[in-house]
Short mmCIF file of C-alpha atoms in Angstrom, two decimals:
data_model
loop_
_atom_site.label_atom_id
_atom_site.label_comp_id
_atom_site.label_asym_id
_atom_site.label_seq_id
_atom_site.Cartn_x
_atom_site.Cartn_y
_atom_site.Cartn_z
CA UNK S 1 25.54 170.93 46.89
CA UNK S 2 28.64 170.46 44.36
CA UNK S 3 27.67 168.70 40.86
CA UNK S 4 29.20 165.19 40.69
CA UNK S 5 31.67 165.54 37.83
CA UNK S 6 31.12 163.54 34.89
CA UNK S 7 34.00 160.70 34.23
CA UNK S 8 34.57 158.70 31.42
CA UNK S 9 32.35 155.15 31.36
CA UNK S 10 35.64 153.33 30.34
CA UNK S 11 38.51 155.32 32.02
CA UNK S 12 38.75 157.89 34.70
CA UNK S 13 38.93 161.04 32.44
CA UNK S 14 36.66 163.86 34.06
CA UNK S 15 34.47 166.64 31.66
CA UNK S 16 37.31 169.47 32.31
CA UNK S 17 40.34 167.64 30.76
CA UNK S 18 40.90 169.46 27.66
CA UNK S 19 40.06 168.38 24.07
CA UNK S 20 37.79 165.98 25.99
CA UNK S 21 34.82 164.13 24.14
CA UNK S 22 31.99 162.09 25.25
CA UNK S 23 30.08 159.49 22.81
CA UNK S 24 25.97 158.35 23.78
CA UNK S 25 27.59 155.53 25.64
CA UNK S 26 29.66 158.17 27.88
CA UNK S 27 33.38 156.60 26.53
CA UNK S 28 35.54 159.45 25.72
CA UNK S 29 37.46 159.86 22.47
CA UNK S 30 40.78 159.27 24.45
CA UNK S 31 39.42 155.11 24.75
CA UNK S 32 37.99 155.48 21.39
CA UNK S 33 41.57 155.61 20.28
CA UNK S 34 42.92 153.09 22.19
CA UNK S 35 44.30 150.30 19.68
CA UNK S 36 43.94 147.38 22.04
CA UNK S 37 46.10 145.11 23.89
CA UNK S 38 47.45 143.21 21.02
CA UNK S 39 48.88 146.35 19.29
CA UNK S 40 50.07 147.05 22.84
CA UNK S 41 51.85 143.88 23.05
CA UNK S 42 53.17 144.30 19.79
CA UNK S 43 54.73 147.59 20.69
CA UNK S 44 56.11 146.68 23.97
CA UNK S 45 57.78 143.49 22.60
CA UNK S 46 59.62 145.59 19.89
CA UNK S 47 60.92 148.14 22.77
CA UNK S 48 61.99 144.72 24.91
CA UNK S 49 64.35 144.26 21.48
CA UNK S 50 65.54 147.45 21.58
CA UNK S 51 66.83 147.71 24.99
CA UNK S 52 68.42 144.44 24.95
CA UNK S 53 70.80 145.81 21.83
CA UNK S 54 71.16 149.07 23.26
CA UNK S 55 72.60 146.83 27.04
CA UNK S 56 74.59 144.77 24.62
CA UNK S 57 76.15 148.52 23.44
CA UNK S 58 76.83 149.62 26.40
CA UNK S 59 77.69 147.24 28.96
CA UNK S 60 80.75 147.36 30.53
CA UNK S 61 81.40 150.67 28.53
CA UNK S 62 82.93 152.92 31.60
CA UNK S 63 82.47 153.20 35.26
CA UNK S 64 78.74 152.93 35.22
CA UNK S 65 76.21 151.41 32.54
CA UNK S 66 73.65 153.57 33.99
CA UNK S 67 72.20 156.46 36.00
CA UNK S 68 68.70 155.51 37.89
CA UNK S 69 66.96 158.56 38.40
CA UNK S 70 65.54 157.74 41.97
CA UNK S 71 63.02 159.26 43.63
CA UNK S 72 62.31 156.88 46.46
CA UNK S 73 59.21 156.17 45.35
CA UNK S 74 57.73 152.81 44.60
CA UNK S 75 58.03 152.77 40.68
CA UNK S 76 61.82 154.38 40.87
CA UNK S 77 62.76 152.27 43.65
CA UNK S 78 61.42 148.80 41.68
CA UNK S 79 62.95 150.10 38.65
CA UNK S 80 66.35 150.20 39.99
CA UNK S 81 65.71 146.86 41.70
CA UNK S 82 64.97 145.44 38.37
CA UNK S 83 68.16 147.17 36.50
CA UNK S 84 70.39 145.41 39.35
CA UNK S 85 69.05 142.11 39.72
CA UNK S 86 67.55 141.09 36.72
CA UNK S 87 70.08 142.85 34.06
CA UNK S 88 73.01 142.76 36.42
CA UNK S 89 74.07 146.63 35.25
CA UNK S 90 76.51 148.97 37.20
CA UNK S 91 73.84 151.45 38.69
CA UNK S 92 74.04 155.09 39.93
CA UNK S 93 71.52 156.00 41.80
CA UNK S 94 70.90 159.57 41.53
CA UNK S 95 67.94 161.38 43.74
CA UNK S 96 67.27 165.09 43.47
CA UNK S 97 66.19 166.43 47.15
CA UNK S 98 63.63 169.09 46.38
CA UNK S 99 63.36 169.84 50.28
CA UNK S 100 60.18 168.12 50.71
CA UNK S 101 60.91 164.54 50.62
CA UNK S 102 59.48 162.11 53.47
CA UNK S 103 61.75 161.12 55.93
CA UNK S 104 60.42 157.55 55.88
CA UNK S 105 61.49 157.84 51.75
CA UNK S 106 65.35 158.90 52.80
CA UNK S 107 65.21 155.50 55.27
CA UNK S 108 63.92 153.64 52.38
CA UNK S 109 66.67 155.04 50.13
CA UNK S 110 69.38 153.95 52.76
CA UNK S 111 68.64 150.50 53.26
CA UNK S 112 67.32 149.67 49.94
CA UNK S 113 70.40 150.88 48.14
CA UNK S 114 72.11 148.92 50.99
CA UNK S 115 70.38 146.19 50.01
CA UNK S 116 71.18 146.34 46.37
CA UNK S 117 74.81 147.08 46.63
CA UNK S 118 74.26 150.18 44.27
CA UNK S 119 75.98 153.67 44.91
CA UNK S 120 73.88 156.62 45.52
CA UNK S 121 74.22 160.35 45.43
CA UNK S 122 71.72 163.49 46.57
CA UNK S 123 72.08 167.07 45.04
CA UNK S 124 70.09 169.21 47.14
CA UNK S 125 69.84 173.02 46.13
CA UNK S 126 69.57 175.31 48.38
CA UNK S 127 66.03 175.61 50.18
CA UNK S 128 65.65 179.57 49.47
CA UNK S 129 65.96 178.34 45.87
CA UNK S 130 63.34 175.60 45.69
CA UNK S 131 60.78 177.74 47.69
CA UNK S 132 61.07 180.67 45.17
CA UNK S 133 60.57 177.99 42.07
CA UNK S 134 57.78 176.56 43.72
CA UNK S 135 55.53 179.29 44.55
CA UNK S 136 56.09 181.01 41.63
CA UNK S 137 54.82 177.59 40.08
CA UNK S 138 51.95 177.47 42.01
CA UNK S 139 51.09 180.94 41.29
CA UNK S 140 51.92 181.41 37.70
CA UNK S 141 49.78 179.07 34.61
CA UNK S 142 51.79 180.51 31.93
CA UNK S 143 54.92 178.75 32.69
CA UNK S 144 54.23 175.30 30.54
CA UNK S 145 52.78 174.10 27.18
CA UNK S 146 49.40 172.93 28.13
CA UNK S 147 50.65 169.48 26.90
CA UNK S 148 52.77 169.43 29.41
CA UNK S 149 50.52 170.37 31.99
CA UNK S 150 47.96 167.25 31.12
CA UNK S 151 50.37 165.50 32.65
CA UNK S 152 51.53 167.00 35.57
CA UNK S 153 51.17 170.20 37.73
CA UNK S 154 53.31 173.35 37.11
CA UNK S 155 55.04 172.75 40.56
CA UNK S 156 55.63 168.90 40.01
CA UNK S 157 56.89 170.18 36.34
CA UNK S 158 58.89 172.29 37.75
CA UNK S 159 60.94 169.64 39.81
CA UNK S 160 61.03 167.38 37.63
CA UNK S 161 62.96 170.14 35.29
CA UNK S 162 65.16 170.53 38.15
CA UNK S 163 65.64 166.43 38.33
CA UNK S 164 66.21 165.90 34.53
CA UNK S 165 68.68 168.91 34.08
CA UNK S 166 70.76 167.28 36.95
CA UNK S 167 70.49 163.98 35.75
CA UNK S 168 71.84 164.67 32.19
CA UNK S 169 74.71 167.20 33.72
CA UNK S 170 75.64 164.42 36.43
CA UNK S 171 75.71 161.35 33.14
CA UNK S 172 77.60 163.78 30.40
CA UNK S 173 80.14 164.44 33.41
CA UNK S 174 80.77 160.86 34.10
CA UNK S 175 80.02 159.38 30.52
CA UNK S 176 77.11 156.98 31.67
CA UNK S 177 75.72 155.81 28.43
CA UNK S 178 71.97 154.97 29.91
CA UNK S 179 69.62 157.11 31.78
CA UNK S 180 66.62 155.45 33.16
CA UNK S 181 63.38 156.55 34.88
CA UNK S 182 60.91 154.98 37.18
CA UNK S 183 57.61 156.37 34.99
CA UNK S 184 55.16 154.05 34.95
CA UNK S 185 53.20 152.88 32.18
CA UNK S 186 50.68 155.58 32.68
CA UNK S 187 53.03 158.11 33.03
CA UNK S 188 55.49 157.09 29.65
CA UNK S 189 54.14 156.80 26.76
CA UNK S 190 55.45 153.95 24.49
CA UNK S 191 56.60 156.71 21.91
CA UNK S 192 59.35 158.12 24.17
CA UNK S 193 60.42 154.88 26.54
CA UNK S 194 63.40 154.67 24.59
CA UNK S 195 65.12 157.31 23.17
CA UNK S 196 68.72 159.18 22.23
CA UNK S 197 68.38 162.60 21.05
CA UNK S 198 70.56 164.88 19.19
CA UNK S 199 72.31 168.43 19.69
CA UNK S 200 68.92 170.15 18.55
CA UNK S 201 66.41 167.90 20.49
CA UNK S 202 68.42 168.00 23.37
CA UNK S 203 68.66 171.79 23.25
CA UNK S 204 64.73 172.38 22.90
CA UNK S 205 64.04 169.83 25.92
CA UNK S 206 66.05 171.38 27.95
CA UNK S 207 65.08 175.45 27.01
CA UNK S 208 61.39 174.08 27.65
CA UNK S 209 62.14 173.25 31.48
CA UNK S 210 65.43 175.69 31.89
CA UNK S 211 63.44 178.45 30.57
CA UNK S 212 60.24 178.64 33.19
CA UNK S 213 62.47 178.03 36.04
CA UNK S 214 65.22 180.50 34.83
CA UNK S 215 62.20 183.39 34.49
CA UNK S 216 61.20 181.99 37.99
CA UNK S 217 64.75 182.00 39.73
CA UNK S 218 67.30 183.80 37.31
CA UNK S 219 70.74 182.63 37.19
CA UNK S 220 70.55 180.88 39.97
CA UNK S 221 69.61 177.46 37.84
CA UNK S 222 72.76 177.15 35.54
CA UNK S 223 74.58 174.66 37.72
CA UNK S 224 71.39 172.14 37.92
CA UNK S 225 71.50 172.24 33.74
CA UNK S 226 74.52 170.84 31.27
CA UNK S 227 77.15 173.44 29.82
CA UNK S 228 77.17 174.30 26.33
CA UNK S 229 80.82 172.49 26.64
CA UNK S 230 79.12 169.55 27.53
CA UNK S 231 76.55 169.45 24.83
CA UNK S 232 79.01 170.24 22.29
CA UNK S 233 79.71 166.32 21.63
CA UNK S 234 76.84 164.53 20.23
CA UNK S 235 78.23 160.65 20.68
CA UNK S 236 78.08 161.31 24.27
CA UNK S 237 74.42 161.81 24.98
CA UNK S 238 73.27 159.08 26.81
CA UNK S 239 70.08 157.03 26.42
CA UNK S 240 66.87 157.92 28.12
CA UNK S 241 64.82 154.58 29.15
CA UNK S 242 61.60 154.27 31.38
CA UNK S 243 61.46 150.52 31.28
CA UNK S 244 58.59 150.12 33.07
CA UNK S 245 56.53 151.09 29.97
CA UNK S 246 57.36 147.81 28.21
CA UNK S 247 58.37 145.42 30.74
CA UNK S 248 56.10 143.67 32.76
CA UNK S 249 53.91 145.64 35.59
CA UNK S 250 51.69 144.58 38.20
CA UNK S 251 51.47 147.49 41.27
CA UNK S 252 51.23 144.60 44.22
CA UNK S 253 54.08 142.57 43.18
CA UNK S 254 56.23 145.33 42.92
CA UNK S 255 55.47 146.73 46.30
CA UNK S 256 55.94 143.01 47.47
CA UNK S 257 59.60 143.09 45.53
CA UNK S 258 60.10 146.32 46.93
CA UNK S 259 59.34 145.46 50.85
CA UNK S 260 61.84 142.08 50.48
CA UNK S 261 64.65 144.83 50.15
CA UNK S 262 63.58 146.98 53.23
CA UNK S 263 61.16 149.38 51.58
CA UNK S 264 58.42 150.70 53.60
CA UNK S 265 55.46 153.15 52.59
CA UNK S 266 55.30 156.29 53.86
CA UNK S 267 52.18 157.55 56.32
CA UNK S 268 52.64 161.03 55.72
CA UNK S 269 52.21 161.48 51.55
CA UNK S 270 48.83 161.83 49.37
CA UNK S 271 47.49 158.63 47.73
CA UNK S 272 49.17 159.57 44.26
CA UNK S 273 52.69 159.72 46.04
CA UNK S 274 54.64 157.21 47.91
CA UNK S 275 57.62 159.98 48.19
CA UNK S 276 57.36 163.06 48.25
CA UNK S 277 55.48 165.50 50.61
CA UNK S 278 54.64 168.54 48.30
CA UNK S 279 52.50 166.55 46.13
CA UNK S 280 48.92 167.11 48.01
CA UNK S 281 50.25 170.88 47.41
CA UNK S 282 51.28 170.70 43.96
CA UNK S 283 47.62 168.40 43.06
CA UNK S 284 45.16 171.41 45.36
CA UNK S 285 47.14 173.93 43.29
CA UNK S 286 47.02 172.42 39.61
CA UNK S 287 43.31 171.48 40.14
CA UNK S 288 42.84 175.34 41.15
CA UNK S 289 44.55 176.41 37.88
CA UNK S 290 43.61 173.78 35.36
CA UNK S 291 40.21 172.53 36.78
CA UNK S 292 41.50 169.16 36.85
CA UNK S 293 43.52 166.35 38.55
CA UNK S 294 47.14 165.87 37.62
CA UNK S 295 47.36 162.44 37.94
CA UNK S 296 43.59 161.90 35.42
CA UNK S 297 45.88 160.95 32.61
CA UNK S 298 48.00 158.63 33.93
CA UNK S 299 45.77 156.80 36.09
CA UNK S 300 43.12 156.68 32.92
CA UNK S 301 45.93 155.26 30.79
CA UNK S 302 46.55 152.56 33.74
CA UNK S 303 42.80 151.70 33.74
CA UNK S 304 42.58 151.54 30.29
CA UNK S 305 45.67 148.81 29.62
CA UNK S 306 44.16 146.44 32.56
CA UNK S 307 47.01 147.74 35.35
CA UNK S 308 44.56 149.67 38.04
CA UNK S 309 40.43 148.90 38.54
CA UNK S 310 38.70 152.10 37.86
CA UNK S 311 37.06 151.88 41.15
CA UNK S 312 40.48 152.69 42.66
CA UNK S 313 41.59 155.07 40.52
CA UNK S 314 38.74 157.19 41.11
CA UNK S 315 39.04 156.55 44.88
CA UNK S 316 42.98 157.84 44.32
CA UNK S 317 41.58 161.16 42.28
CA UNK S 318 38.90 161.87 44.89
CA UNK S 319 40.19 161.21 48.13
CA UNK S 320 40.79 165.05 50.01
CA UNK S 321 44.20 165.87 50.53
CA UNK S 322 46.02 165.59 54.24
CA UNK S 323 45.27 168.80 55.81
CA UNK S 324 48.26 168.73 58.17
CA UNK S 325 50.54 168.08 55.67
CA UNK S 326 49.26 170.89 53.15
CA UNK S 327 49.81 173.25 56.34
CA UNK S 328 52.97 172.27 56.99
CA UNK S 329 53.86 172.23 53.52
CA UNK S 330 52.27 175.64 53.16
CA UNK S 331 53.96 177.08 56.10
CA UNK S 332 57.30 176.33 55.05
CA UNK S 333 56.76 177.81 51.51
CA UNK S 334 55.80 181.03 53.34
CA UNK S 335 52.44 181.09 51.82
#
């Protein structure tokens, strides 16, 4: 019979996450560093500041104050509600069509945005394309700093590479001064929920997702990534928000906000997904490589700042993936 793996008394954290550490009480040293709420708090209410000036900056600054990078999911789709109704900005909705998103997310998409009066564009690449990126993902652990693979899988790493080239091509193009994510609080770390970077930083972000995927795929990525010609002027690179990292969260009323504007969740995605089909795939094959869940970080981080029970979170991390659905999903990568 398989050993129950050993989690984290505190959090969710299993034995195989790297650099992990247990103390006589079973808490690992991730908790152990946890500063508390009130430093939390303290944080959060500074970032609140920030991105209150930075609105005051650019309102009302060109033909959009920002680009929502939308995925259909819960999180991107209350984020956008949020950036509409409650600080009344010019929104483009941007979502990046990776081939395997749930029809019941495109219905979502249409009414919500409906709904919201916002406009909305989909770049879809070619299907060829996203089915060579994606094996190659699943097959190959070399493509991504470990760091970055604590917090996702090498195929969900992969898209989201895809997403965030777009997304900064798409805002440099139309000078949108704000780009903003639907990460949740587990998922964004306080350090980086608000930032602007500059010719270098830009430059290394982007060579650490355009490189894997151009060694995957060749030439084939250049039109999903900036120009050189567009990175040339500094005072245009937007800022990147996740707001959900400082505002207020609370899962339930969100998906209550969510369902007043005509959002629905899907039946056919994994527990960790409310969007996107691949994900059951992209979880069996990153716990295959790594040994452990992609989603152990982020749902530790929500147990450990009060936002999920851990009760549920382990239910999320241990519940078996849809069979059908990794079939299909299989089948039409060719696998």
């Amino acid at each position: 019979m398989r050993r129950k793996l050993k989690r984290c008394t505190r959090c969710v954290l299993p034995e195989t996450f790297p650099g992990i550490t247990f103390d006589a009480d079973g808490v690992c040293n991730y908790c152990r560093r946890y500063r508390g709420d009130a430093h939390l708090e303290k944080q959060k209410a500074r970032l609140r500041r920030k991105f209150d000036d930075i609105l005051a900056q650019v309102r009302g600054r060109g033909e959009y104050d920002c680009l929502m990078s939308w995925s259909g999911g819960k999180d991107s789709t209350y984020t956008l509600a949020v950036l509409k109704e409650r600080f009344g900005l010019r929104v483009l909705a941007f979502t990046f069509d990776n081939g395997f998103v749930s029809p019941r997310t495109f219905e979502n998409m249409r009414v919500v945005s409906d709904n919201l009066g916002v406009d909305h564009i989909i770049v879809k690449p070619s299907f060829d394309l996203m089915r060579q990126v994606f094996v190659g993902s699943a097959q190959r652990r070399d493509l991504y700093a470990q760091k970055a693979l604590e917090r996702a899988s090498n195929v969900c790493t992969s898209c989201m590479g895809f997403a965030k080239g777009i997304a900064l091509r798409l805002a440099l193009e139309r000078d949108i001064p704000l780009m903003a994510y639907g990460w949740s609080p587990g998922q964004a770390p306080l350090s980086s929920a608000i930032f602007r970077g500059n010719p270098q930083m830009i430059r290394a972000m982007l060579q650490a997702t355009s490189g894997p995927l151009r060694s995957l795929a060749g030439e084939a990525i250049v039109p999903y990534f900036p120009t050189e010609a567009q990175l040339a002027d500094a005072s245009r690179f937007p800022y990147n928000v996740s707001p959900l990292a400082f505002l207020d969260y609370d899962e339930e009323a969100e998906v209550e906000h969510i369902r007043k504007l005509g959002w629905q969740r899907p039946d056919d995605t994994d527990p960790n997904s409310t969007n996107c089909l691949l994900n059951a795939f992209a979880i069996q094959s990153h716990i295959e490589q790594m040994g452990f869940h992609p989603y152990a970080l982020e749902l530790a981080n929500l147990v450990r700042e009060g936002y999920l029970d851990r009760e549920e979170a382990i239910a999320r991390l241990e519940e078996p993936p849809n069979q059908k659905v990794l079939t299909e999903v299989r089948a039409r990568l060719e696998l």
